[in-house]
């Protein structure tokens, strides 16, 4: 089947999750962050993901904002920054204004010009996602923003991927699913989507039963995959 629908993970795929820590490190109030902002950002992201998996496995669902705060608290303690409530609040505030990667707006415009359905499918809570989309100016190039909150479990549970077919009345084979998370791309491949893994860090492929059909350095060539 031809691809009719392009679905994107949000955090780390369209939006740069390191942007909050990077920006805070450039502000004069937080000079102590200059040397370890990248470590903080990496810890924060890893714990954020790990907590979604653990909550999905144990049935202890909460929204992504709580997971994001819990991950930050762990990361700040791990980097010796847990005694700085001003920094904590600033990082959380910035997370609602994450920058999109530079190629994202034009890539999405090209997809819309080609007649594709476009949407986000994310672990993020609806209000977080709305804030990010508005801040990045992407509202006009996305048909919808789908959140796991409507099913109460995090990816890669198949009930999350079910949301795409329910929204766009399409078959899995008509969907190109794009994620910067190798495990997410693998899970979506197992579900039946065609998948593209945006591997910006040149990481090895995860040892899982499924693999993405496409591995890309960034999102620029996504419209070319549709037309090829």
GROMACS .gro file of C-alpha atoms in nm, residues 98-202:
model
  105
   98UNK     CA    1   1.152   2.316   2.342
   99UNK     CA    2   1.303   2.411   2.008
  100UNK     CA    3   1.219   2.208   1.701
  101UNK     CA    4   1.515   2.077   1.503
  102UNK     CA    5   1.593   2.319   1.224
  103UNK     CA    6   1.479   2.094   0.938
  104UNK     CA    7   1.137   2.018   1.093
  105UNK     CA    8   0.916   2.305   0.962
  106UNK     CA    9   1.020   2.269   0.599
  107UNK     CA   10   1.001   1.889   0.613
  108UNK     CA   11   0.644   1.902   0.744
  109UNK     CA   12   0.545   2.162   0.485
  110UNK     CA   13   0.674   1.935   0.208
  111UNK     CA   14   0.466   1.646   0.343
  112UNK     CA   15   0.152   1.858   0.351
  113UNK     CA   16   0.217   1.982  -0.002
  114UNK     CA   17   0.239   1.616  -0.108
  115UNK     CA   18  -0.105   1.552   0.041
  116UNK     CA   19   0.009   1.349   0.342
  117UNK     CA   20  -0.174   1.323   0.671
  118UNK     CA   21   0.068   1.440   0.941
  119UNK     CA   22   0.046   1.397   1.316
  120UNK     CA   23   0.237   1.352   1.638
  121UNK     CA   24   0.199   1.031   1.841
  122UNK     CA   25   0.366   1.088   2.174
  123UNK     CA   26   0.400   0.985   2.534
  124UNK     CA   27   0.358   1.354   2.614
  125UNK     CA   28   0.048   1.480   2.787
  126UNK     CA   29  -0.188   1.689   2.571
  127UNK     CA   30  -0.106   2.020   2.738
  128UNK     CA   31   0.269   1.964   2.711
  129UNK     CA   32   0.242   1.874   2.345
  130UNK     CA   33   0.019   2.170   2.272
  131UNK     CA   34   0.274   2.401   2.432
  132UNK     CA   35   0.560   2.254   2.230
  133UNK     CA   36   0.371   2.267   1.900
  134UNK     CA   37   0.262   2.626   1.956
  135UNK     CA   38   0.609   2.735   2.067
  136UNK     CA   39   0.768   2.579   1.757
  137UNK     CA   40   0.502   2.720   1.523
  138UNK     CA   41   0.401   2.381   1.384
  139UNK     CA   42   0.022   2.398   1.422
  140UNK     CA   43  -0.037   2.467   1.053
  141UNK     CA   44   0.156   2.162   0.932
  142UNK     CA   45   0.011   1.899   1.165
  143UNK     CA   46  -0.335   1.749   1.129
  144UNK     CA   47  -0.347   1.622   1.486
  145UNK     CA   48  -0.152   1.561   1.804
  146UNK     CA   49  -0.221   1.218   1.956
  147UNK     CA   50  -0.128   1.151   2.318
  148UNK     CA   51  -0.103   0.824   2.508
  149UNK     CA   52  -0.322   0.980   2.776
  150UNK     CA   53  -0.628   0.870   2.577
  151UNK     CA   54  -0.535   0.504   2.640
  152UNK     CA   55  -0.351   0.538   2.972
  153UNK     CA   56  -0.030   0.353   2.887
  154UNK     CA   57   0.305   0.455   2.740
  155UNK     CA   58   0.468   0.336   2.417
  156UNK     CA   59   0.549   0.082   2.287
  157UNK     CA   60   0.217  -0.069   2.397
  158UNK     CA   61   0.016  -0.155   2.084
  159UNK     CA   62  -0.285   0.037   2.215
  160UNK     CA   63  -0.088   0.355   2.153
  161UNK     CA   64  -0.017   0.268   1.789
  162UNK     CA   65  -0.387   0.178   1.749
  163UNK     CA   66  -0.464   0.549   1.786
  164UNK     CA   67  -0.329   0.620   1.438
  165UNK     CA   68  -0.570   0.391   1.253
  166UNK     CA   69  -0.859   0.510   1.467
  167UNK     CA   70  -0.785   0.874   1.385
  168UNK     CA   71  -0.699   0.850   1.015
  169UNK     CA   72  -0.898   0.537   0.910
  170UNK     CA   73  -0.583   0.386   0.760
  171UNK     CA   74  -0.414   0.048   0.763
  172UNK     CA   75  -0.075   0.007   0.936
  173UNK     CA   76   0.090  -0.044   0.595
  174UNK     CA   77  -0.019   0.307   0.494
  175UNK     CA   78   0.172   0.467   0.782
  176UNK     CA   79   0.529   0.588   0.795
  177UNK     CA   80   0.616   0.619   1.163
  178UNK     CA   81   0.921   0.829   1.248
  179UNK     CA   82   1.103   0.827   1.581
  180UNK     CA   83   1.445   0.914   1.720
  181UNK     CA   84   1.405   0.629   1.971
  182UNK     CA   85   1.530   0.298   1.837
  183UNK     CA   86   1.301   0.102   2.069
  184UNK     CA   87   0.999   0.304   1.951
  185UNK     CA   88   1.082   0.251   1.585
  186UNK     CA   89   1.128  -0.120   1.656
  187UNK     CA   90   0.796  -0.144   1.838
  188UNK     CA   91   0.617   0.036   1.556
  189UNK     CA   92   0.779  -0.198   1.302
  190UNK     CA   93   0.648  -0.494   1.498
  191UNK     CA   94   0.305  -0.334   1.494
  192UNK     CA   95   0.310  -0.317   1.114
  193UNK     CA   96   0.405   0.042   1.038
  194UNK     CA   97   0.678   0.130   0.793
  195UNK     CA   98   0.933   0.299   1.016
  196UNK     CA   99   1.218   0.546   1.001
  197UNK     CA  100   1.464   0.574   1.288
  198UNK     CA  101   1.625   0.918   1.311
  199UNK     CA  102   1.959   0.818   1.454
  200UNK     CA  103   2.123   1.155   1.513
  201UNK     CA  104   2.382   1.010   1.752
  202UNK     CA  105   2.488   0.724   1.522
   0.00000   0.00000   0.00000
